[in-house]
Coordinates of C-alpha atoms in Angstrom, one line a residue:
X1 CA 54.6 120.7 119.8
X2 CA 54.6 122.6 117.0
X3 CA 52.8 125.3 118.4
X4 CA 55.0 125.6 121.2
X5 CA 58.1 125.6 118.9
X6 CA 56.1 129.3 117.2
X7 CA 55.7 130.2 121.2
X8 CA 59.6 129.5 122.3
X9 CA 60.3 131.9 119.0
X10 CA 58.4 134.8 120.0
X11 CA 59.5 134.3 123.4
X12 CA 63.1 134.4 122.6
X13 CA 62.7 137.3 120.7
X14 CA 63.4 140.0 123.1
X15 CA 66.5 137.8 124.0
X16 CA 67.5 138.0 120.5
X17 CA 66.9 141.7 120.0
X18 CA 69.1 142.5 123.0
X19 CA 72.0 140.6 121.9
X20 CA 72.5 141.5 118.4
X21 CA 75.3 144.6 118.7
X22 CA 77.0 141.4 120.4
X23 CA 76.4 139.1 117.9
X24 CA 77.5 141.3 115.2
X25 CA 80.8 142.1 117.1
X26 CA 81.4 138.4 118.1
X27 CA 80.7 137.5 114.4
X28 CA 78.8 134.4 116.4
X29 CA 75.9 134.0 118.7
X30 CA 76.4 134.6 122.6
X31 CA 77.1 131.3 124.6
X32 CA 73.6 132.1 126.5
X33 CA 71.6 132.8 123.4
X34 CA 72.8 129.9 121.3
X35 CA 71.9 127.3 124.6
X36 CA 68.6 128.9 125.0
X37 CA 68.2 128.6 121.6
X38 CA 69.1 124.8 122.2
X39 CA 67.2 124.1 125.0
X40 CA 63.8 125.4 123.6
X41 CA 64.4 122.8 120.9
X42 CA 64.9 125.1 117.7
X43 CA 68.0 123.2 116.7
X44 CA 65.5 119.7 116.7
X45 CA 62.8 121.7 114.2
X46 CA 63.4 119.2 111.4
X47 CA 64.9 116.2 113.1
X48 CA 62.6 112.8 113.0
X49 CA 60.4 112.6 115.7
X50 CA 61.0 109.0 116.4
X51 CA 64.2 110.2 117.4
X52 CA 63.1 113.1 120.1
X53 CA 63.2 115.7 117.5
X54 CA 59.9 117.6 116.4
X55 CA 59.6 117.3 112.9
X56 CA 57.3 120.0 112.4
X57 CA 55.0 120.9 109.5
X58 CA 56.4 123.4 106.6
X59 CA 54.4 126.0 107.2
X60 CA 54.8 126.0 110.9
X61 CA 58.4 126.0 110.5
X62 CA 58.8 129.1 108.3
X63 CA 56.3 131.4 110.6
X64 CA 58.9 130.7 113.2
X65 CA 61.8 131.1 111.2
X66 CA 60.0 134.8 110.3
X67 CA 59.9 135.3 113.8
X68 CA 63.3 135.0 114.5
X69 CA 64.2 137.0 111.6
X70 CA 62.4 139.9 113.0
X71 CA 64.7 140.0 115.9
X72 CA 67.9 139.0 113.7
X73 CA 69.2 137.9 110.5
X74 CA 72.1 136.0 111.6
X75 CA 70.6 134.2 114.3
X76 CA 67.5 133.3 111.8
X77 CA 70.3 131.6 109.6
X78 CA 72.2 129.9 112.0
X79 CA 68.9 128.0 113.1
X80 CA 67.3 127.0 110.0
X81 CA 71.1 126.3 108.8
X82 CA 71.5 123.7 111.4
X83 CA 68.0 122.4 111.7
X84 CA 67.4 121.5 108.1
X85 CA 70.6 120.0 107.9
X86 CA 69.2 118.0 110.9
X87 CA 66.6 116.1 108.2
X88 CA 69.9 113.9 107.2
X89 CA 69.0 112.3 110.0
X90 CA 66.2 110.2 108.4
X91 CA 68.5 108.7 106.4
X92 CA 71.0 107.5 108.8
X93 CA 70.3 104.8 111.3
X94 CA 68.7 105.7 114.1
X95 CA 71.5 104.7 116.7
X96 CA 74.0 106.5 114.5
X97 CA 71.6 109.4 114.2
X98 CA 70.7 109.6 117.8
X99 CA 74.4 109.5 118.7
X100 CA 75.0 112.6 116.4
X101 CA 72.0 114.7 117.3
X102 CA 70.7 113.7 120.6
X103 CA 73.4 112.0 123.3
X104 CA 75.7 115.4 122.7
X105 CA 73.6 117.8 124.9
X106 CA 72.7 120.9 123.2
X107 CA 74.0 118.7 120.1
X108 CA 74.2 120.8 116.4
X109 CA 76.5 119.8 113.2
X110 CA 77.6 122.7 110.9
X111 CA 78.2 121.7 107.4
X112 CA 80.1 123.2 104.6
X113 CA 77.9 122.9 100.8
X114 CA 81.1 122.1 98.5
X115 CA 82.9 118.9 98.4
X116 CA 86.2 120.4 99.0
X117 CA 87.3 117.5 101.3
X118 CA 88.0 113.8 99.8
X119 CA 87.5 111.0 101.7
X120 CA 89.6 107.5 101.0
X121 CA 88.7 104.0 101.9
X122 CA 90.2 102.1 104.2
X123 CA 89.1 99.0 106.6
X124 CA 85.6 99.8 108.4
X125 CA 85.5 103.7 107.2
X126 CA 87.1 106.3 105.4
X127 CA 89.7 109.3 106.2
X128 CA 89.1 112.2 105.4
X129 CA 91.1 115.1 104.8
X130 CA 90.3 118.4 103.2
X131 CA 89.9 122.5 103.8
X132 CA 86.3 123.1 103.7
X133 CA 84.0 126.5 103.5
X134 CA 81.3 128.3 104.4
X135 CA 80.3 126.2 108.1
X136 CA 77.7 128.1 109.5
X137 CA 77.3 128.0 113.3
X138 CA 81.2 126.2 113.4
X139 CA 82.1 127.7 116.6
X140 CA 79.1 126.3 118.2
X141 CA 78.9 122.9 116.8
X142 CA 79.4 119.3 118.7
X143 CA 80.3 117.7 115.2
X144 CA 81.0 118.8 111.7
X145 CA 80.0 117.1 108.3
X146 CA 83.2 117.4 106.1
X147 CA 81.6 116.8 102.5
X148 CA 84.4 114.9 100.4
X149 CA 84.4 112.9 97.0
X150 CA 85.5 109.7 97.6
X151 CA 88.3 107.6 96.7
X152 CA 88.8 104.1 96.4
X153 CA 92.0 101.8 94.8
X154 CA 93.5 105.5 94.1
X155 CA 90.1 106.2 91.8
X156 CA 87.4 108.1 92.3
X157 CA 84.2 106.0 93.3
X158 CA 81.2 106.8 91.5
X159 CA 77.5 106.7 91.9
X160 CA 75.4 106.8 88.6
X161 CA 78.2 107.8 86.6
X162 CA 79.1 111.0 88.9
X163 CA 82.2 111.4 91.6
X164 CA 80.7 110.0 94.5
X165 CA 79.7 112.4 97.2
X166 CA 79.1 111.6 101.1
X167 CA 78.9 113.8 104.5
X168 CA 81.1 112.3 106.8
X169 CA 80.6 113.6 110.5
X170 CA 83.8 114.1 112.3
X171 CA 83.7 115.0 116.3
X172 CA 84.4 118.7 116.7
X173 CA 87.0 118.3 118.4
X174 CA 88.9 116.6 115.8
X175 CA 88.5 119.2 113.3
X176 CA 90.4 123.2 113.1
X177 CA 88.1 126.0 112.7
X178 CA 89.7 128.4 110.9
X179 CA 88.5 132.2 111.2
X180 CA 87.7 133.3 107.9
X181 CA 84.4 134.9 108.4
X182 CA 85.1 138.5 108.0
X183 CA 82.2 140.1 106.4
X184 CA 79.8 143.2 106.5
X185 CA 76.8 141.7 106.2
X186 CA 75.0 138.7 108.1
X187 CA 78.6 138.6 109.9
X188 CA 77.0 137.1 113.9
X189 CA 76.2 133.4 111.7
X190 CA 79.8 133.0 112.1
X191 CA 80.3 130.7 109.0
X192 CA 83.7 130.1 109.4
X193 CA 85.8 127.8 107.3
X194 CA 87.2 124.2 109.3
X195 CA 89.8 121.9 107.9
X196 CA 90.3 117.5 109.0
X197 CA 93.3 116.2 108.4
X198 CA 93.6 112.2 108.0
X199 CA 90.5 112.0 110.1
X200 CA 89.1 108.4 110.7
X201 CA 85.4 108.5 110.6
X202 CA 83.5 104.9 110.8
X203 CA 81.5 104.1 107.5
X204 CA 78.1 104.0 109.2
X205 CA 78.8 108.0 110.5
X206 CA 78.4 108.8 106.9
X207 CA 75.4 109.2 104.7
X208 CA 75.3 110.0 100.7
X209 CA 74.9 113.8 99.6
X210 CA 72.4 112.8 97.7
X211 CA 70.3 109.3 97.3
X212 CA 70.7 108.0 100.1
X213 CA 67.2 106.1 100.7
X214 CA 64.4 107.3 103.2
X215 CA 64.5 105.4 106.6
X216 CA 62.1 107.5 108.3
X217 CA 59.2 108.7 105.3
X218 CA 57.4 111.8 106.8
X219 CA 56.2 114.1 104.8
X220 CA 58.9 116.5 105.8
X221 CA 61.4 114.4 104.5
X222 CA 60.1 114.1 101.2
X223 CA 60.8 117.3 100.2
X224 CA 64.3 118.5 98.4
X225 CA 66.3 120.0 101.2
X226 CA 67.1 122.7 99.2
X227 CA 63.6 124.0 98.9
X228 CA 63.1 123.7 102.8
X229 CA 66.6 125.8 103.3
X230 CA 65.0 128.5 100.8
X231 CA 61.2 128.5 102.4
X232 CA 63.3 129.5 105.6
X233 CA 65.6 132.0 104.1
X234 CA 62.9 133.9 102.6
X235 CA 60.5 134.1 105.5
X236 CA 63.8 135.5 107.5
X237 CA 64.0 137.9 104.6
X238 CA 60.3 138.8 105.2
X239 CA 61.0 138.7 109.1
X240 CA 64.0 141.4 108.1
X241 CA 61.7 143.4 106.0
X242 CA 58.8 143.9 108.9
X243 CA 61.5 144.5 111.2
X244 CA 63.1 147.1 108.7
X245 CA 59.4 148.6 108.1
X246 CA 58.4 149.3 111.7
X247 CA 61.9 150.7 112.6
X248 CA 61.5 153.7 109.8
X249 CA 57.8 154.3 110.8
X250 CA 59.0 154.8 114.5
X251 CA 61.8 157.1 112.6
X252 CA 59.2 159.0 110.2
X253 CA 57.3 160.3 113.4
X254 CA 60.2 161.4 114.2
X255 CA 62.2 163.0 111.7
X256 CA 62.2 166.4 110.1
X257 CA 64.6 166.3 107.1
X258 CA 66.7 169.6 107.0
X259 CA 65.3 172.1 105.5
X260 CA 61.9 170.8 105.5
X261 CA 58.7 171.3 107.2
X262 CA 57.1 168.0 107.5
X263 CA 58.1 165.1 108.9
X264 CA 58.9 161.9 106.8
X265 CA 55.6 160.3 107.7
X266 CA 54.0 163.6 106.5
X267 CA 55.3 163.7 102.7
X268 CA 53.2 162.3 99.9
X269 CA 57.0 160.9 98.4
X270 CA 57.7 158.8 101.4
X271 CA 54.1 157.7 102.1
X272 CA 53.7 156.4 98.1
X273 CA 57.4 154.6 98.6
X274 CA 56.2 153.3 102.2
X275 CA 52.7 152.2 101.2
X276 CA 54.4 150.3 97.7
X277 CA 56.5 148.7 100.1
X278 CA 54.3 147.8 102.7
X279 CA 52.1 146.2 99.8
X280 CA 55.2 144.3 98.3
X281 CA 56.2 142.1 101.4
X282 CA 52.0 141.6 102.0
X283 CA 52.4 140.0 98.4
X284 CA 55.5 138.6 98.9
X285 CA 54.3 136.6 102.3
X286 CA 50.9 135.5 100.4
X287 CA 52.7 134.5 98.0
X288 CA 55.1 132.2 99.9
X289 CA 52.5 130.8 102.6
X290 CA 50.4 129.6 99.6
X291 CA 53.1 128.0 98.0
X292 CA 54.4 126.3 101.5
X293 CA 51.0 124.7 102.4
X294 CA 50.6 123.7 98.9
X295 CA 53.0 121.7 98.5
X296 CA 53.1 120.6 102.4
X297 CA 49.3 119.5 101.6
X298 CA 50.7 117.8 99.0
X299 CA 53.4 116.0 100.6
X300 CA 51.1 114.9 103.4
X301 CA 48.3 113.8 101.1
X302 CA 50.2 111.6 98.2
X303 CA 53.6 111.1 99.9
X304 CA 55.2 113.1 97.7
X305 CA 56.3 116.1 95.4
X306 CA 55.2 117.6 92.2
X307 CA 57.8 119.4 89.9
X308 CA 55.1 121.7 89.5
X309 CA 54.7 122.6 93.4
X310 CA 58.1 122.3 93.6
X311 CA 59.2 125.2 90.7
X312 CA 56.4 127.2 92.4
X313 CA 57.9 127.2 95.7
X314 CA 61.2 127.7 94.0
X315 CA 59.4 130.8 92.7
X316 CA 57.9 132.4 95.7
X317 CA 60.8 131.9 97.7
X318 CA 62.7 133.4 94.9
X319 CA 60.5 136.1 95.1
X320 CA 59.7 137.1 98.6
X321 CA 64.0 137.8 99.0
X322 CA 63.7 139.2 96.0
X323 CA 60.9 142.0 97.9
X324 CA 62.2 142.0 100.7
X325 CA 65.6 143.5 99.2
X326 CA 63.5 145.8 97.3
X327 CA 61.3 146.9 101.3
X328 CA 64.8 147.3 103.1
X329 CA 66.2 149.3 100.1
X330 CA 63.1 151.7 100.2
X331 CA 63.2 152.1 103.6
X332 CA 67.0 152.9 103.8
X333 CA 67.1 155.4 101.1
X334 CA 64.0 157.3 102.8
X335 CA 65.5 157.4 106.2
X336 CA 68.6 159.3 105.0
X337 CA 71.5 159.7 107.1
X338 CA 70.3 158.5 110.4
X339 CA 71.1 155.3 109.1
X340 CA 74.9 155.2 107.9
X341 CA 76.3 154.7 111.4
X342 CA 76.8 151.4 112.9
X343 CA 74.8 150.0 115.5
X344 CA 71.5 151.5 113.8
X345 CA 68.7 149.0 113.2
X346 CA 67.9 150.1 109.6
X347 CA 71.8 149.6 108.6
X348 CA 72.2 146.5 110.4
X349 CA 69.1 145.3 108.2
X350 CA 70.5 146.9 105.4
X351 CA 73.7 144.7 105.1
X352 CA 72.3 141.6 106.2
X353 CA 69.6 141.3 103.4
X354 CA 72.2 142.1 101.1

């Protein structure tokens, strides 16, 4: 299954390619591309296999999640966006889960990552109400997790001496997406803002932000969400930087700068800037497959995770953007003006890693 999840990537790839001056112009992903997406299962990457998802190993999951970032930034985020999110799933019951993520054909939920929303108790549930930011893949989505602190008697309700924080998943439908996403960079995620309004939403279609107890205890799910979003964020950022690198050295075989004799690929400048570069994201992906599989060997070994794995994932994802920037900058600066205009690979690159 796994394997076949790294297959339907690659496969989708060309798709991907060939859509992105549409993407970026849409500022979301083309109806067909987002259902193929769908329908190969990339959406269901992280959701518990008991129900119909994949839940796939770490390290699987970010070589596919490079993958796509090779062929586009936006649509790389939009995935891993929505299929993390996904691993909420093992801590909601499964009929409740199932209904969310499964019964919806071609089912995803965007979320928004500030509490912006608050949420008041009332007989068998809550209503919500509240503007909320940053929903990535809105446009797209069957249902949309409104994050809200919580009131109760007029008071905030709290959980270990904090404002109380749930995800409450509202129908589509019910919601307003509000376009807001006007951007230069990554601008085809489409990470709109969405606002509810006195929305009823049953108690048992919400789950905790954080805390809420492990119903379904594979090893994927014991891992901070956060650090799986960031394992996935920096291997698109490596995908981005490859995709970046073989783009200039089709360009350097090209080129001959004005006024010059050589091409790019035949001065000593670019070839020490190329060859740092191509040696930085080499170091940058070692770094971050070593730190993946350790600590996925260590999840599937103890059942849990270190702080120590944990601070070095944080560092390697850290630092493979962190490269990756540093690749796509190289690479821009060397290719000169060929790549100010819009619609050129390089510049596309260049705004979305930044």
């Amino acid at each position: 299954m796994t394997g076949s999840a790294l297959d339907a990537a690659r496969k989708l790839a060309p798709m991907i390619r060939s859509c992105a001056d549409q993407i970026e112009a849409d500022r979301e992903l083309p109806r067909p591309l987002f259902e193929a997406l769908a329908d190969a299962g990339l959406f269901l990457l992280a959701l518990p296999r008991a129900l119909g998802g994949v839940e796939i190993d770490l390290p699987t999951y970010v070589q596919v999640l490079e993958e796509i970032g090779k062929a586009d930034a936006s649509t790389g985020w939009i995935v891993n966006q929505c299929a993390i999110f996904a691993t909420y799933a093992a801590r909601m019951p499964r009929d409740v889960a199932h209904l969310i993520w499964i019964d919806t054909p071609r089912s995803i939920v965007a979320n928004t990552p500030l509490a912006t929303a608050q949420a008041i108790v009332v007989p068998r549930g809550y209503r919500v109400t509240g503007r909320q930011g940053f929903s990535t893949g809105c446009r797209h989505a069957s249902w949309l997790a409104a994050r809200a602190r919580i009131f109760e008697n007029g008071q905030l309700r709290l959980q270990d001496d904090q404002p109380e924080q749930r995800y409450l998943f509202v129908p589509a439908a019910e919601a307003e997406l509000l376009d807001t996403w006007h951007v230069r960079g990554m601008r085809g995620t489409g990470t709109h803002h969405f606002a509810v309004n006195d929305v009823f939403v049953p108690a048992e279609r919400t789950v905790l932000q954080a805390g809420a107890p492990l119903l379904e205890t594979g090893p994927l799910f014991q891992m901070p969400r956060t650090l799986l979003f960031a394992s996935a964020d920096a291997a698109i950022a490596l995908g981005v930087a490859r995709s970046c690198l073989l783009a200039f050295y089709e360009l350097a075989g090209a080129k001959t700068p004005r006024a010059m004799q050589a091409t790019l690929r035949d001065q000593p400048l670019i070839q020490a800037a190329v060859g740092q570069a191509e040696a930085n994201l080499r170091s940058g992906r070692a770094f971050l497959s070593e730190a993946v599989g350790d600590i996925w060997s260590e999840a599937t070994s103890t059942g849990t995770t270190t702080q120590e794995r944990r601070a070095v994932l944080r560092l390697a994802t850290t630092h493979a953007i962190r490269l990756a920037v540093d690749v796509v900058d190289t690479v821009y600066n060397a290719s000169g003006v060929t790549t100010i205009y819009e619609g050129n690979l390089i510049q596309r690159h260049f705004q979305d890693i930044h």
